[in-house]
mmCIF file of C-alpha atoms in Angstrom:
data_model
loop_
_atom_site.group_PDB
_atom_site.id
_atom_site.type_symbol
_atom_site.label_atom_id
_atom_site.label_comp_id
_atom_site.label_asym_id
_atom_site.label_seq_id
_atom_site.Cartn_x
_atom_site.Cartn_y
_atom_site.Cartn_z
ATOM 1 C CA UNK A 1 19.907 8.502 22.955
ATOM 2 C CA UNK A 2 22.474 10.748 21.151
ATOM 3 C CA UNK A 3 26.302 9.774 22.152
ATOM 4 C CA UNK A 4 29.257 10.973 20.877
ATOM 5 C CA UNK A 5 32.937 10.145 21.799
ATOM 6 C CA UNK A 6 36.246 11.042 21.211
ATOM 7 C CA UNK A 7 39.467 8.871 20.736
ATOM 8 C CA UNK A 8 42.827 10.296 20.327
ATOM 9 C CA UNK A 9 46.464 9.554 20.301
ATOM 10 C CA UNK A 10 47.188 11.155 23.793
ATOM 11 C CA UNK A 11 50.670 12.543 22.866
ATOM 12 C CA UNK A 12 52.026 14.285 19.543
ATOM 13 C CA UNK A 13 55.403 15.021 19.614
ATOM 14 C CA UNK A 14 56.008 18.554 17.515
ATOM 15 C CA UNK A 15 55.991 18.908 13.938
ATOM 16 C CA UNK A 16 53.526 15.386 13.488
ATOM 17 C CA UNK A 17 50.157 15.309 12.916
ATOM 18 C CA UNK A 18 46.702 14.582 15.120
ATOM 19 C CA UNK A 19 43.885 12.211 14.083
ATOM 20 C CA UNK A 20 40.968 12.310 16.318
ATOM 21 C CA UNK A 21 38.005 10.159 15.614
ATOM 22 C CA UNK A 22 34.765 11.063 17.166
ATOM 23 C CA UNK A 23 31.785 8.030 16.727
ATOM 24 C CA UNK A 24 28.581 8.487 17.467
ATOM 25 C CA UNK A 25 25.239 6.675 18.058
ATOM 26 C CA UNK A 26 21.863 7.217 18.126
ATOM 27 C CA UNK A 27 21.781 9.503 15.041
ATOM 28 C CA UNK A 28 23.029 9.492 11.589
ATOM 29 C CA UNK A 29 25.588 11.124 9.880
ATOM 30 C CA UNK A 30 23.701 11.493 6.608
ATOM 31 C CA UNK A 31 21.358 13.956 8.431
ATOM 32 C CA UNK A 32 23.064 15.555 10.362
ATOM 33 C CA UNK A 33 26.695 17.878 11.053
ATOM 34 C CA UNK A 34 29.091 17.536 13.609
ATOM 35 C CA UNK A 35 31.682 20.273 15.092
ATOM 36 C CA UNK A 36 35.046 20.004 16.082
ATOM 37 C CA UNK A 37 35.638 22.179 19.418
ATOM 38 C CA UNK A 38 38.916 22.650 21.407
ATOM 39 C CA UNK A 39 40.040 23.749 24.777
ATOM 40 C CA UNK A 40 43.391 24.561 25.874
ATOM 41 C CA UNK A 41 43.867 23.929 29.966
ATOM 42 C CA UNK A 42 42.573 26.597 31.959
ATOM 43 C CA UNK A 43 40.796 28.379 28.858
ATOM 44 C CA UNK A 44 38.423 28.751 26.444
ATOM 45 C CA UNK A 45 36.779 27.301 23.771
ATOM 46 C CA UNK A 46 37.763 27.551 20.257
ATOM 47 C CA UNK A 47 35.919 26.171 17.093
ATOM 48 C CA UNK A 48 37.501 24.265 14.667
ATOM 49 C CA UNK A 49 35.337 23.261 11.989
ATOM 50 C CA UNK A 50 32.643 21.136 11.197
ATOM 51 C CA UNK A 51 31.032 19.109 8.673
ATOM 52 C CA UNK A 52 27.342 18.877 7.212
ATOM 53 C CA UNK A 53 25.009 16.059 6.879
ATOM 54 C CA UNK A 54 26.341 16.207 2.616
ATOM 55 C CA UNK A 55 30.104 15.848 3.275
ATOM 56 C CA UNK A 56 30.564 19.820 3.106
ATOM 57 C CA UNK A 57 32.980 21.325 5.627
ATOM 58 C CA UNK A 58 33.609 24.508 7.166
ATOM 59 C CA UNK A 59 37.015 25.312 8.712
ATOM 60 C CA UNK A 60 37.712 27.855 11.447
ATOM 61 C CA UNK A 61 39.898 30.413 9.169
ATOM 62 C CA UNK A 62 43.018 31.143 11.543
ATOM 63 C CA UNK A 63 43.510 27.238 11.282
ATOM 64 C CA UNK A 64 41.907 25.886 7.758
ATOM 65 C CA UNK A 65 44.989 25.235 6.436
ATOM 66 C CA UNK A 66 46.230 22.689 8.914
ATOM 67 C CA UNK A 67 42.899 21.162 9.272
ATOM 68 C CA UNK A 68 40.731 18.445 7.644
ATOM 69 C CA UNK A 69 37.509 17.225 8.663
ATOM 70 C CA UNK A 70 35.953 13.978 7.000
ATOM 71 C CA UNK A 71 33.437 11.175 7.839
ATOM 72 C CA UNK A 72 32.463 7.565 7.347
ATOM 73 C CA UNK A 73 28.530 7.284 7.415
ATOM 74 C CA UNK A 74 28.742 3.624 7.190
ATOM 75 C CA UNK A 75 30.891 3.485 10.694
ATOM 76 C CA UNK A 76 28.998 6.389 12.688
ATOM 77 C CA UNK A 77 32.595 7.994 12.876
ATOM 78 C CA UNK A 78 33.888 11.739 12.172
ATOM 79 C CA UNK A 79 37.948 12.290 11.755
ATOM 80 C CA UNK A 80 39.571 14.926 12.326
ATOM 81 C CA UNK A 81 43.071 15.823 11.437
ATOM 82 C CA UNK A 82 45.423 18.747 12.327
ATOM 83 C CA UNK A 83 48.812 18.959 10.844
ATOM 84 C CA UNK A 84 52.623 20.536 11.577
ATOM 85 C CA UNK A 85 51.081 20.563 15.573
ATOM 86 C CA UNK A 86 53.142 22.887 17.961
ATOM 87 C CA UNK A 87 52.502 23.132 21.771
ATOM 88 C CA UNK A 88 49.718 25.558 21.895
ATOM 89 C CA UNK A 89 47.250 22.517 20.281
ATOM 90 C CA UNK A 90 47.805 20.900 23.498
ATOM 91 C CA UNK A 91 43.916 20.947 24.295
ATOM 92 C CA UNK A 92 41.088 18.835 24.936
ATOM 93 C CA UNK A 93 39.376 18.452 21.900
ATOM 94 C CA UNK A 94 35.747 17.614 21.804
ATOM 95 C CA UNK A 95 33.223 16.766 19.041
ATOM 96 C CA UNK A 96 29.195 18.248 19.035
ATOM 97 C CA UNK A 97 26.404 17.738 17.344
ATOM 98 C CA UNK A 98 25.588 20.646 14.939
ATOM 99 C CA UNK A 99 23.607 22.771 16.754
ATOM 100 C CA UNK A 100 25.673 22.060 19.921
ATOM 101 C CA UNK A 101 23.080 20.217 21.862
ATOM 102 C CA UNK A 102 25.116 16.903 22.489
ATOM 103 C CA UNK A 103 29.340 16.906 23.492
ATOM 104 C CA UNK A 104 31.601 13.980 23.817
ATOM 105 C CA UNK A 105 33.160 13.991 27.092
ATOM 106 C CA UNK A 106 36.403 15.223 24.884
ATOM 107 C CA UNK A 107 40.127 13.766 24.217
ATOM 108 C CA UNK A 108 42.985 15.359 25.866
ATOM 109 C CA UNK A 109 46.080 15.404 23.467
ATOM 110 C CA UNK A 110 49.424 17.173 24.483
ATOM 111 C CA UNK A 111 52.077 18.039 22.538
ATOM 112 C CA UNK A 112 55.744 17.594 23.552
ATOM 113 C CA UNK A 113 59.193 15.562 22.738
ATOM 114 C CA UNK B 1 35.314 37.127 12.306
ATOM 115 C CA UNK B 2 32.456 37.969 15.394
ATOM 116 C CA UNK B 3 33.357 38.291 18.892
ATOM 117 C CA UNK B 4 31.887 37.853 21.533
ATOM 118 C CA UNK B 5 32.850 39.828 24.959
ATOM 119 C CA UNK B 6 30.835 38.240 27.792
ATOM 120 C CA UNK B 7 31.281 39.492 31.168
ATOM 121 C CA UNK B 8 32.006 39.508 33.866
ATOM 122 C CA UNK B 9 35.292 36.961 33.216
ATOM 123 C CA UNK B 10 34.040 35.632 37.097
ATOM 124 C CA UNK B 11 31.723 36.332 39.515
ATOM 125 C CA UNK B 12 31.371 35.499 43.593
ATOM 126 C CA UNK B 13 28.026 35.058 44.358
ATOM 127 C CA UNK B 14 25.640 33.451 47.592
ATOM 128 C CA UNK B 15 23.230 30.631 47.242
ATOM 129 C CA UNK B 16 19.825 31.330 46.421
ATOM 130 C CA UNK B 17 21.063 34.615 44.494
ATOM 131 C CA UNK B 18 20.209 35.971 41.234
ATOM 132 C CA UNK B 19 22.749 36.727 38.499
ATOM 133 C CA UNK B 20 23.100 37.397 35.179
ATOM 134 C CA UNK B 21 25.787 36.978 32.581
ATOM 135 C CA UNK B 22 26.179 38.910 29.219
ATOM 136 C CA UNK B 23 27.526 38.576 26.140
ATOM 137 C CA UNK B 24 28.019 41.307 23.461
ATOM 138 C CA UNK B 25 28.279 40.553 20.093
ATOM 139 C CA UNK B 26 30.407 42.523 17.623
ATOM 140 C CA UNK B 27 28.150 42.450 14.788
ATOM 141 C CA UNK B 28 24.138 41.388 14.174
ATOM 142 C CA UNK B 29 23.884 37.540 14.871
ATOM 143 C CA UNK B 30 20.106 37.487 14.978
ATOM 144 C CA UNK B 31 19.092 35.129 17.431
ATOM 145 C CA UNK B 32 21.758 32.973 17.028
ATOM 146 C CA UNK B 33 23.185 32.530 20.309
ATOM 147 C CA UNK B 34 23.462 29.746 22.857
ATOM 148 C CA UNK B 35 24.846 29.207 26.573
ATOM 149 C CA UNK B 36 26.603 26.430 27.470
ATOM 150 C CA UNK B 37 27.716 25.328 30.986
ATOM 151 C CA UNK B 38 31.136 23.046 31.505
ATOM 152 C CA UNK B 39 31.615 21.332 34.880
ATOM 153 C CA UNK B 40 35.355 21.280 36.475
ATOM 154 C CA UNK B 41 35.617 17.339 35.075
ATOM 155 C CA UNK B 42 35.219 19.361 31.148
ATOM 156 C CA UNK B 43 31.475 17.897 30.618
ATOM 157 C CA UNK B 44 29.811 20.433 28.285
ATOM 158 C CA UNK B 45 25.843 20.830 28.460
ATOM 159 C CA UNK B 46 24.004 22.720 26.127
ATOM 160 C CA UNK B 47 21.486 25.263 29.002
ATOM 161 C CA UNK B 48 19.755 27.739 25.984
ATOM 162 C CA UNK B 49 19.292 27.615 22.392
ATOM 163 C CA UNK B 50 18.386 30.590 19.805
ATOM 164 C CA UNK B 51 18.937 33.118 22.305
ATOM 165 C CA UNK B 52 15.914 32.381 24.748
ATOM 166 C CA UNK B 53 15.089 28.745 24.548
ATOM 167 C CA UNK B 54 15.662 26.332 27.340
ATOM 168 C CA UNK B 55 16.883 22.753 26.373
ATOM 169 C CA UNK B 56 14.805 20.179 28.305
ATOM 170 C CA UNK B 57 15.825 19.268 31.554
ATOM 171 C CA UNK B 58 17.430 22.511 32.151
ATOM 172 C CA UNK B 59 16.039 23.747 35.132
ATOM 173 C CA UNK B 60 13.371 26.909 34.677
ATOM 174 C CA UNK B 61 16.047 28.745 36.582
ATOM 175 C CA UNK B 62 18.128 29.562 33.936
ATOM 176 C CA UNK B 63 16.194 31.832 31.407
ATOM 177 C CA UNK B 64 18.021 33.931 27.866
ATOM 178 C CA UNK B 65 17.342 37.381 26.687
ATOM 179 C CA UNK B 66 18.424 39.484 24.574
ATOM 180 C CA UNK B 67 18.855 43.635 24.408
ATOM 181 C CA UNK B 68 20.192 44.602 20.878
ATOM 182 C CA UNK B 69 23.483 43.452 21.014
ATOM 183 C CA UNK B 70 23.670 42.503 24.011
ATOM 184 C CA UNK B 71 22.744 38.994 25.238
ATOM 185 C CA UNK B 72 22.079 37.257 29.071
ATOM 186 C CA UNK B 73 21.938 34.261 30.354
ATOM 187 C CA UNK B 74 20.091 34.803 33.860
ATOM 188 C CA UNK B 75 20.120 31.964 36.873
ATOM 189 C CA UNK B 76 17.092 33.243 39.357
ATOM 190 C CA UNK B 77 18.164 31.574 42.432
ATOM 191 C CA UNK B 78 21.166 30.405 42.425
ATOM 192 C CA UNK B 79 21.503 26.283 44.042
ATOM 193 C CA UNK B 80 25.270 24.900 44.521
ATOM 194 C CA UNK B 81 25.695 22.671 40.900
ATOM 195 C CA UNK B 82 25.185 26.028 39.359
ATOM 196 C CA UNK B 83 28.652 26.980 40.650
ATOM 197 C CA UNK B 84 30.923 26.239 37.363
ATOM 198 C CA UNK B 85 31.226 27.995 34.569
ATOM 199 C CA UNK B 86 29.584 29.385 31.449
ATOM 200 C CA UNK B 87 30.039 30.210 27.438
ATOM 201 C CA UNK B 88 28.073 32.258 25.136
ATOM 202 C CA UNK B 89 28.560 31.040 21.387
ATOM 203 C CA UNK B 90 27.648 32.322 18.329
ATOM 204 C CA UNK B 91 26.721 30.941 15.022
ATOM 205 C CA UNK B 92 25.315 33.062 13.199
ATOM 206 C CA UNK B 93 28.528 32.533 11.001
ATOM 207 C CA UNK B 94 32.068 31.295 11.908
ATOM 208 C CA UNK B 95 31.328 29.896 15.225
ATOM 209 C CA UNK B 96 33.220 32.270 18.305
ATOM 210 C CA UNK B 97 32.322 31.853 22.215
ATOM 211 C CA UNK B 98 32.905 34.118 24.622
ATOM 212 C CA UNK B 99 35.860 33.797 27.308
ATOM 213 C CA UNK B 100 33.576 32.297 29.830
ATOM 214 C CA UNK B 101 32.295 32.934 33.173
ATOM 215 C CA UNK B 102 33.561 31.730 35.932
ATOM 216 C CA UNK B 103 30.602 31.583 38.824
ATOM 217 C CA UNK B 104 32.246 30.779 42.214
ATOM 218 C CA UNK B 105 30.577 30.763 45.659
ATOM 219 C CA UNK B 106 30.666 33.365 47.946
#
């Protein structure tokens, strides 16, 4: 069946970056796009990008140009990576299939000193 | 960039109820519309697709509609794991949920 899951870093101190890798199973990354989805605590859901079956991207605009999605079809494994991070990205960040029928149970990363 | 106002932000309601949620969308998105439910551990779960589709193994509770720009998501009898809460999402072009519902017992 379709799995996905997230592995972060945990803690980011300010300023640094974030690299989130999100591997999956029981589908292949040739075919098929993956989204990038975060969470503050206690509210909503915000979309951060995603990228296609072909290697394309697409990058939520208020953040696009601190963020950078890629892949490695050969390891089942989508990266994310979010620079100059301040204390608002703490969140739980989650990956999703493309059409948002399968979630990893999501990372939590904070960000503090 | 579309938003999407879904209301009400929470709602108290009894077992064996029936509720509905809505979502309005700012501009046309079609049919491109899908409710997701998140339990208090942060598991995510897909409920509708394309509006008015239910995902399998949702329960035929849960039913989508849509009235011109306005969208539901409709539980006909409420049972207690339906007591979490809920997102509308769009994607029709840069993806945007709504704020969420929260759905507490009364």
């Amino acid at each position: 069946q379709v799995q996905l899951k997230e592995s972060g870093p945990g803690l980011v101190a300010p300023s640094q970056s974030l690299s989130i890798t999100c591997t999956v199973s029981g589908f292949s990354l040739t075919g098929y796009g993956v989204n990038w989805v975060r969470q503050p605590p206690g509210k909503g859901l915000e979309w951060l990008g995603m990228i296609w079956g072909d290697g394309s991207t697409d990058y939520n605009s208020a953040l696009k140009s601190r963020l950078s999605i890629s892949k490695d079809n050969s390891k089942s494994q989508v990266f994310l990576k979010m620079n100059s991070l301040q204390t608002d990205d703490t969140a739980r960040y989650y990956c999703a299939t493309a059409y948002y029928k399968n979630w990893g149970q999501g990372t939590l990363v904070t960000v503090s000193a | 960039d579309i938003q999407m106002t879904q209301s009400p932000s929470s709602l108290s309601a009894s077992l064996g109820e029936r509720v509905s949620l809505t979502c309005r969308a700012s501009q046309d998105i079609g049919s491109s519309l899908n409710w997701l439910q998140q339990e208090p551990d942060g598991t995510i779960k897909r409920l509708i697709y394309a509006t008015s589709s239910l995902d399998s193994g949702v329960p035929k509770r849960f039913s989508g509609s849509r009235s011109g720009s306005d969208y539901s998501l409709t539980i006909s009898s409420l049972e207690s794991e339906d007591f979490v809460d809920y997102y509308c999402l769009q994607y029709a072009s840069s993806p945007t949920f709504g704020a969420g519902t929260k759905l507490e017992l009364k």
